[in-house]
Tab-separated table of C-alpha atoms in Angstrom:
chain	number	residue	atom	x	y	z
D	1	PRO	CA	-23.307	2.936	315.848
D	2	LEU	CA	-24.736	2.665	312.350
D	3	ALA	CA	-28.477	2.559	311.691
D	4	LEU	CA	-30.029	-0.214	309.615
D	5	CYS	CA	-32.438	0.880	306.941
D	6	GLY	CA	-34.547	-1.415	304.757
D	7	SER	CA	-37.312	-1.465	302.168
D	8	ALA	CA	-39.771	-4.044	300.903
D	9	ALA	CA	-40.861	-4.190	297.277
D	10	GLY	CA	-42.373	-7.106	295.383
D	11	GLY	CA	-41.995	-9.429	298.356
D	12	LEU	CA	-38.231	-8.773	298.572
D	13	ARG	CA	-36.565	-7.007	301.473
D	14	ARG	CA	-33.373	-4.967	300.949
D	15	PHE	CA	-31.138	-3.548	303.680
D	16	TRP	CA	-28.292	-1.043	303.685
D	17	TRP	CA	-26.192	0.773	306.245
D	18	THR	CA	-26.395	4.500	306.785
D	19	PRO	CA	-24.762	6.672	309.466
D	20	PRO	CA	-26.913	8.408	312.079
D	21	GLY	CA	-27.700	12.025	311.368
D	22	ARG	CA	-28.597	11.288	307.759
D	23	LEU	CA	-31.539	8.922	308.587
D	24	ALA	CA	-34.914	10.648	308.578
D	25	LEU	CA	-37.235	7.748	307.744
D	26	PHE	CA	-37.049	3.950	307.675
D	27	ALA	CA	-39.436	1.256	306.514
D	28	ALA	CA	-40.858	-1.346	308.844
D	29	GLY	CA	-41.299	-4.948	307.781
D	30	ASP	CA	-45.025	-4.530	307.163
D	31	GLY	CA	-44.473	-1.542	304.829
D	32	ALA	CA	-45.572	1.083	307.359
D	33	ILE	CA	-43.507	4.243	307.632
D	34	THR	CA	-42.188	5.032	311.112
D	35	ARG	CA	-40.710	8.447	311.984
D	36	GLN	CA	-37.816	9.103	314.357
D	37	PRO	CA	-38.616	10.874	317.615
D	38	GLU	CA	-38.724	14.662	317.308
D	39	GLU	CA	-35.913	15.216	319.841
D	40	GLN	CA	-33.543	12.829	318.077
D	41	ARG	CA	-34.200	14.455	314.692
D	42	ALA	CA	-33.544	17.899	316.233
D	43	ASP	CA	-30.207	16.688	317.630
D	44	VAL	CA	-29.221	15.288	314.244
D	45	ALA	CA	-30.074	18.563	312.511
D	46	THR	CA	-27.995	20.504	315.044
D	47	GLN	CA	-25.018	18.207	314.476
D	48	GLU	CA	-25.337	18.672	310.720
D	49	ARG	CA	-25.304	22.466	311.054
D	50	GLN	CA	-22.278	22.384	313.339
D	51	ARG	CA	-20.446	20.099	310.905
D	52	GLU	CA	-21.205	22.417	307.972
D	53	GLN	CA	-20.033	25.471	309.917
D	54	LEU	CA	-16.815	23.677	310.828
D	55	ASP	CA	-16.203	22.728	307.185
D	56	MET	CA	-16.730	26.349	306.095
D	57	ARG	CA	-14.223	27.631	308.659
D	58	ILE	CA	-11.632	25.116	307.525
D	59	THR	CA	-12.005	25.650	303.777
D	60	LYS	CA	-13.007	29.283	303.330
D	61	THR	CA	-11.333	31.383	306.010
D	62	GLU	CA	-7.728	32.580	306.199
D	63	PRO	CA	-5.271	31.164	308.758
D	64	MET	CA	-5.692	32.576	312.216
D	65	LEU	CA	-2.284	34.222	311.917
D	66	TRP	CA	-3.649	36.445	309.140
D	67	ALA	CA	-7.200	36.891	310.417
D	68	GLN	CA	-6.357	40.298	311.848
D	69	LYS	CA	-3.718	41.339	309.299
D	70	PRO	CA	-4.530	43.444	306.198
D	71	ARG	CA	-3.566	42.255	302.754
D	72	PRO	CA	-0.757	44.022	300.871
D	73	PRO	CA	-1.788	47.202	299.037
D	74	THR	CA	-3.444	46.596	295.688
D	75	LEU	CA	-2.963	48.565	292.492
D	76	PRO	CA	-5.462	51.360	291.813
D	77	ALA	CA	-7.891	50.162	289.153
D	78	GLY	CA	-7.381	51.931	285.835
D	79	LEU	CA	-4.626	54.216	287.136
D	80	PHE	CA	-1.644	51.958	287.634
D	81	ARG	CA	-0.614	49.256	285.167
D	82	PRO	CA	2.614	47.317	285.874
D	83	LYS	CA	5.293	48.022	283.277
D	84	GLN	CA	6.821	45.006	281.598
D	85	THR	CA	9.882	47.087	280.696
D	86	LEU	CA	10.575	47.503	284.427
D	87	SER	CA	9.870	43.832	285.226
D	88	GLN	CA	7.243	44.902	287.743
D	89	ASN	CA	5.783	41.895	289.579
D	90	PHE	CA	4.295	43.042	292.877
D	91	LEU	CA	3.963	40.762	295.900
D	92	CYS	CA	0.304	40.102	296.718
D	93	ASP	CA	0.409	37.082	299.041
D	94	PRO	CA	0.365	38.150	302.736
D	95	ASN	CA	1.871	34.850	303.865
D	96	TYR	CA	5.057	35.382	301.859
D	97	VAL	CA	5.121	39.049	302.829
D	98	PHE	CA	5.156	37.961	306.466
D	99	LYS	CA	7.936	35.404	305.832
D	100	ILE	CA	10.100	38.017	304.127
D	101	VAL	CA	9.550	40.698	306.748
D	102	SER	CA	10.336	38.256	309.559
D	103	THR	CA	13.854	37.750	308.121
D	104	VAL	CA	14.752	41.458	308.321
D	105	ASP	CA	17.008	42.488	311.184
D	106	ASP	CA	18.629	45.907	311.509
D	107	GLU	CA	19.986	47.302	314.769
D	108	SER	CA	20.502	50.894	313.637
D	109	ARG	CA	18.518	53.660	315.323
D	110	GLY	CA	15.073	53.767	313.761
D	111	GLY	CA	16.284	51.526	310.944
D	112	ARG	CA	18.343	54.300	309.361
D	113	ARG	CA	20.577	51.799	307.598
D	114	LEU	CA	17.732	49.726	306.154
D	115	VAL	CA	17.325	50.293	302.406
D	116	GLU	CA	14.540	48.734	300.330
D	117	LEU	CA	15.196	48.438	296.599
D	118	GLY	CA	12.051	48.700	294.492
D	119	PRO	CA	9.381	49.118	297.196
D	120	GLY	CA	6.627	49.431	294.586
D	121	THR	CA	3.268	50.157	296.190
D	122	GLY	CA	4.451	49.134	299.656
D	123	ALA	CA	3.716	45.423	300.185
D	124	LEU	CA	6.848	45.085	302.327
D	125	THR	CA	7.128	48.726	303.366
D	126	THR	CA	3.774	48.730	305.167
D	127	ARG	CA	5.104	45.983	307.482
D	128	LEU	CA	8.643	47.338	307.805
D	129	HIS	CA	7.955	51.036	308.385
D	130	PRO	CA	6.340	50.641	311.842
D	131	ARG	CA	9.488	48.811	313.005
D	132	PHE	CA	11.988	50.936	311.070
D	133	PRO	CA	10.451	54.423	310.697
D	134	GLU	CA	13.669	55.923	309.266
D	135	MET	CA	14.166	53.319	306.528
D	136	LEU	CA	14.873	54.373	302.935
D	137	GLY	CA	13.139	53.239	299.750
D	138	ILE	CA	14.584	53.573	296.228
D	139	ASP	CA	12.413	53.168	293.122
D	140	ILE	CA	12.634	54.436	289.556
D	141	ASP	CA	8.856	54.474	288.927
D	142	GLN	CA	7.304	57.764	289.978
D	143	ARG	CA	3.807	56.262	289.872
D	144	ALA	CA	4.803	53.629	292.422
D	145	LEU	CA	6.361	56.247	294.697
D	146	ARG	CA	3.162	58.288	294.560
D	147	VAL	CA	1.067	55.286	295.658
D	148	LEU	CA	3.703	54.367	298.257
D	149	SER	CA	3.453	57.804	299.874
D	150	GLN	CA	-0.310	57.318	300.217
D	151	ASN	CA	-0.082	53.781	301.607
D	152	VAL	CA	2.827	54.513	303.975
D	153	PRO	CA	2.684	58.147	305.150
D	154	GLY	CA	6.009	59.450	306.370
D	155	VAL	CA	8.227	56.984	304.529
D	156	THR	CA	11.405	58.324	302.908
D	157	GLY	CA	11.531	57.510	299.193
D	158	ILE	CA	14.053	58.403	296.486
D	159	ARG	CA	13.373	58.243	292.774
D	160	SER	CA	16.514	56.770	291.221
D	161	ASP	CA	17.877	53.835	289.267
D	162	VAL	CA	19.239	51.302	291.772
D	163	LEU	CA	22.177	50.687	289.405
D	164	LEU	CA	23.264	54.325	289.672
D	165	VAL	CA	23.116	54.622	293.468
D	166	ASN	CA	26.419	55.073	295.308
D	167	TYR	CA	25.816	52.707	298.215
D	168	THR	CA	29.116	53.650	299.831
D	169	ALA	CA	28.005	57.284	300.029
D	170	VAL	CA	24.586	56.251	301.348
D	171	SER	CA	26.317	54.146	303.991
D	172	GLU	CA	28.395	57.129	305.116
D	173	LEU	CA	25.310	59.337	305.315
D	174	ARG	CA	23.348	56.725	307.242
D	175	GLY	CA	26.127	55.986	309.716
D	176	GLY	CA	27.264	52.452	308.894
D	177	PRO	CA	26.933	49.357	306.662
D	178	LEU	CA	23.548	49.012	305.003
D	179	THR	CA	20.947	46.275	305.258
D	180	ILE	CA	19.441	45.738	301.806
D	181	ILE	CA	16.059	44.181	301.125
D	182	GLY	CA	13.991	44.119	297.986
D	183	ASN	CA	12.037	42.366	295.275
D	184	LEU	CA	14.514	42.954	292.444
D	185	PRO	CA	13.467	43.346	288.785
D	186	TYR	CA	14.496	40.087	287.186
D	187	HIS	CA	16.024	41.619	284.057
D	188	ILE	CA	18.656	43.514	286.074
D	189	SER	CA	18.959	41.355	289.205
D	190	SER	CA	22.455	40.092	288.347
D	191	GLN	CA	23.668	43.623	287.659
D	192	VAL	CA	22.282	44.838	290.974
D	193	LEU	CA	24.071	42.036	292.820
D	194	PHE	CA	27.370	42.760	291.062
D	195	LYS	CA	26.868	46.389	292.037
D	196	LEU	CA	26.627	45.281	295.668
D	197	LEU	CA	29.856	43.302	295.262
D	198	ASP	CA	31.698	46.513	294.401
D	199	HIS	CA	30.197	48.143	297.510
D	200	SER	CA	30.569	45.061	299.725
D	201	ALA	CA	32.508	47.031	302.364
D	202	SER	CA	29.421	49.243	302.844
D	203	VAL	CA	26.752	46.518	302.852
D	204	ARG	CA	26.140	44.372	305.915
D	205	MET	CA	23.525	42.041	304.475
D	206	ALA	CA	21.310	41.769	301.399
D	207	SER	CA	18.037	39.801	301.375
D	208	VAL	CA	16.537	39.890	297.893
D	209	MET	CA	13.974	38.169	295.703
D	210	LEU	CA	15.551	36.590	292.622
D	211	GLN	CA	14.596	34.318	289.796
D	212	LYS	CA	15.073	30.757	291.041
D	213	GLU	CA	17.532	29.977	288.244
D	214	VAL	CA	19.775	32.888	289.277
D	215	ALA	CA	19.559	31.881	292.942
D	216	LYS	CA	20.669	28.343	292.090
D	217	ARG	CA	23.648	29.703	290.170
D	218	ILE	CA	24.730	31.848	293.094
D	219	CYS	CA	24.705	28.867	295.454
D	220	ALA	CA	25.926	26.259	292.945
D	221	ARG	CA	28.801	23.947	293.787
D	222	PRO	CA	31.637	22.846	291.453
D	223	LYS	CA	31.007	20.116	288.880
D	224	THR	CA	27.396	21.178	288.366
D	225	LYS	CA	25.921	22.782	285.270
D	226	GLU	CA	24.809	25.872	287.245
D	227	TYR	CA	28.341	26.609	288.499
D	228	ASN	CA	29.819	29.671	286.765
D	229	GLN	CA	31.486	33.036	287.373
D	230	VAL	CA	28.536	34.249	289.453
D	231	SER	CA	28.947	31.292	291.820
D	232	VAL	CA	32.655	31.970	292.310
D	233	ALA	CA	32.273	35.701	292.920
D	234	PHE	CA	29.419	35.602	295.417
D	235	GLN	CA	30.715	32.629	297.374
D	236	LEU	CA	34.018	34.473	297.856
D	237	TYR	CA	32.440	37.797	298.831
D	238	ALA	CA	29.540	36.631	300.993
D	239	ASN	CA	27.874	33.740	302.781
D	240	VAL	CA	24.988	32.879	300.469
D	241	ARG	CA	21.834	30.940	301.296
D	242	ILE	CA	18.439	30.325	299.701
D	243	LEU	CA	15.867	30.902	302.463
D	244	PHE	CA	12.736	29.716	300.620
D	245	ASP	CA	11.089	29.511	297.204
D	246	VAL	CA	8.133	31.654	296.133
D	247	PRO	CA	5.578	30.477	293.519
D	248	PRO	CA	4.339	32.707	290.669
D	249	THR	CA	0.900	32.885	292.333
D	250	ALA	CA	2.356	35.159	295.044
D	251	PHE	CA	2.837	38.005	292.528
D	252	PHE	CA	0.713	40.299	290.396
D	253	PRO	CA	1.040	40.028	287.499
D	254	ARG	CA	2.196	36.432	287.685
D	255	PRO	CA	5.702	35.873	286.285
D	256	LYS	CA	6.408	32.876	284.083
D	257	VAL	CA	9.227	31.662	286.333
D	258	GLU	CA	9.598	30.606	289.956
D	259	SER	CA	11.368	32.821	292.452
D	260	SER	CA	13.621	32.367	295.475
D	261	PHE	CA	14.366	34.596	298.429
D	262	VAL	CA	18.131	34.714	298.953
D	263	ARG	CA	20.305	36.085	301.754
D	264	LEU	CA	23.843	37.348	301.133
D	265	ASP	CA	25.759	37.935	304.359
D	266	PHE	CA	28.645	40.288	303.499
D	267	GLU	CA	29.488	41.045	307.112
D	268	GLY	CA	30.059	37.383	307.966
D	269	ALA	CA	32.491	36.994	305.046
D	270	GLU	CA	34.486	40.203	305.622
D	271	GLU	CA	37.517	38.400	307.036
D	272	ARG	CA	37.541	36.011	304.065
D	273	ARG	CA	37.390	38.870	301.564
D	274	LEU	CA	40.287	40.755	303.130
D	275	ALA	CA	42.392	37.563	303.037
D	276	LEU	CA	41.947	37.055	299.272
D	277	ASN	CA	45.105	39.084	298.478
D	278	VAL	CA	44.046	39.735	294.885
D	279	ASP	CA	42.853	42.729	292.906
D	280	PRO	CA	39.131	42.090	292.270
D	281	ARG	CA	39.579	43.307	288.690
D	282	ASP	CA	42.167	40.582	288.085
D	283	LEU	CA	39.873	37.982	289.632
D	284	ARG	CA	37.029	39.122	287.381
D	285	ASN	CA	39.302	38.954	284.318
D	286	LEU	CA	40.384	35.406	284.974
D	287	THR	CA	36.991	33.971	285.945
D	288	LYS	CA	35.163	35.620	283.049
D	289	THR	CA	37.766	34.429	280.542
D	290	ALA	CA	37.765	30.884	281.935
D	291	PHE	CA	33.967	30.447	281.971
D	292	THR	CA	33.552	31.949	278.503
D	293	HIS	CA	34.860	28.582	277.259
D	294	ARG	CA	33.715	26.414	280.141
D	295	ASN	CA	34.128	23.140	278.224
D	296	LYS	CA	37.777	23.803	277.367
D	297	ILE	CA	40.663	22.943	279.629
D	298	LEU	CA	42.286	25.932	281.307
D	299	ARG	CA	45.486	25.612	279.272
D	300	ASN	CA	43.499	26.532	276.168
D	301	SER	CA	40.797	28.811	277.582
D	302	ILE	CA	43.072	31.353	279.320
D	303	GLN	CA	46.184	31.013	277.158
D	304	HIS	CA	45.862	34.506	275.700
D	305	LEU	CA	45.863	35.883	279.236
D	306	LEU	CA	49.214	34.244	279.884
D	307	ASN	CA	50.685	35.799	276.733
D	308	CYS	CA	50.120	39.332	278.018
D	309	HIS	CA	53.018	41.353	279.349
D	310	MET	CA	51.183	42.089	282.617
D	311	THR	CA	51.016	38.452	283.737
D	312	LEU	CA	53.754	36.790	285.762
D	313	ILE	CA	53.708	33.338	284.175
D	314	ASP	CA	53.358	32.097	280.606
D	315	ARG	CA	52.279	28.556	281.456
D	316	LEU	CA	49.924	27.121	284.033
D	317	PRO	CA	51.139	24.696	286.708
D	318	GLU	CA	50.481	21.050	285.936
D	319	GLU	CA	47.717	20.737	288.541
D	320	TYR	CA	45.638	23.334	286.638
D	321	GLU	CA	46.561	22.751	282.982
D	322	PHE	CA	44.090	19.971	282.218
D	323	LYS	CA	41.248	21.034	284.490
D	324	ARG	CA	38.073	22.708	283.320
D	325	PRO	CA	36.658	25.855	284.990
D	326	ASN	CA	33.665	24.095	286.558
D	327	GLU	CA	35.994	21.686	288.368
D	328	LEU	CA	37.747	24.366	290.439
D	329	GLU	CA	36.639	25.514	293.881
D	330	PRO	CA	36.250	29.287	294.398
D	331	TRP	CA	39.447	29.443	296.481
D	332	GLU	CA	41.356	27.737	293.627
D	333	PHE	CA	40.438	30.638	291.341
D	334	VAL	CA	41.926	32.961	293.950
D	335	HIS	CA	45.146	30.912	293.999
D	336	LEU	CA	45.268	30.895	290.203
D	337	THR	CA	44.752	34.679	290.086
D	338	GLN	CA	47.634	35.162	292.519
D	339	MET	CA	49.926	33.087	290.319
D	340	VAL	CA	48.920	34.844	287.087
D	341	PHE	CA	48.694	38.467	288.283
D	342	GLY	CA	50.571	38.352	291.588
D	343	LYS	CA	49.476	38.883	295.181
D	344	LYS	CA	47.935	42.275	295.883
D	345	GLU	CA	46.224	43.750	298.902
D	346	PHE	CA	42.479	43.431	298.679
D	347	PRO	CA	40.959	46.953	298.640
D	348	ARG	CA	39.335	48.102	301.866
D	349	HIS	CA	37.625	50.975	300.076
D	350	LEU	CA	35.372	51.197	297.040
D	351	ARG	CA	36.890	49.810	293.868
D	352	LEU	CA	34.671	49.324	290.844
D	353	ALA	CA	35.427	45.959	289.294
D	354	TRP	CA	32.381	43.717	288.832
D	355	ARG	CA	29.476	45.873	287.737
D	356	GLY	CA	28.997	46.145	283.954
D	357	GLU	CA	30.723	49.129	282.391
D	358	PHE	CA	33.194	49.429	285.259
D	359	GLY	CA	34.482	45.878	284.828
D	360	ARG	CA	37.324	45.189	282.470
D	361	THR	CA	38.284	42.156	280.429
D	362	VAL	CA	41.319	41.227	278.382
D	363	THR	CA	40.536	41.033	274.674
D	364	LYS	CA	42.548	38.964	272.255
D	365	LYS	CA	44.340	40.975	269.556
D	366	LYS	CA	46.638	40.047	266.708
D	367	ASN	CA	49.584	41.109	268.838
D	368	PRO	CA	49.659	38.609	271.726
D	369	HIS	CA	51.483	41.122	273.936
D	370	TYR	CA	48.790	43.771	273.535
D	371	LEU	CA	46.484	44.187	276.514
D	372	ALA	CA	43.198	45.996	276.137
D	373	PHE	CA	40.545	46.559	278.738
D	374	GLN	CA	37.066	47.144	277.389
D	375	PRO	CA	33.841	47.912	279.232
D	376	GLN	CA	31.322	45.101	279.444
């Protein structure tokens, strides 16, 4: 119930409503001041204190899930400054660290086949190492590896560029297909993923942090502006899925873009890859050439490919002539590659085709029958 409070001034009486617990004094009709009983005022004060304590617990404390969990390692003050040239943005939000770690699953003994790319100072490694004591971390920054060894004693770390690692050899040494996890540097994330495509036979699953724009391209569907060569390649080689988005506030320093955590399941798409019946270098040639002029119809955009002596046809079938690249499904690019270059057994071993300097493209020369492959 509400308490009625009033005052009298100049012969006028005014009333207003006020909730109990906030009423200390009220005025009687004759102007005398009457106090509440001592016991009632003590009960009101106790209720106020309990309400304030409850508000503080709700607004100022961490969720109960994290009440007993330490925060990710912080950077040593004055000794470690993130390098912009390495796109270093370290995870600092324990909630997102927990969400990422909970997605990791590796059944190898001691986690021997778990590889973390760019562990940094150990935000993820500190949670993963107790579960997978034989995991492997790869980082190019010696400063980060030094801090990592202090934060996670006993962890195995290798100083190397992730673009130069032979993941097939690592898989053979570790006894089976690898499980990849990592917060990838944004300026080389696409190159790292194309590197994994070349080693897809040796990678079971990759769960990586990417720029949200890149993640949307990987999962894009035909007839959208994000759909391009990246979409075709990864949707043919793996089952791709965006697990969740991560805001800039979860990193230090804060990036200027939003991020997404993406899973690429290579093991689940192995049967589909082996049934492609194309040379991956031919598939890369055709998709790259087609999407270079994405607004042109295929008859014009890949005509110089058809003029080469290594192709089997010199004119596209009618169902493809007047279509644009972003209108084709990934499997239609496979069919088109088979018609242009012929059916070939998909390699079961390592064959470098997609990653940068190892990929090849057909360049247009004055002689239409001249074929040249140049590194990209």
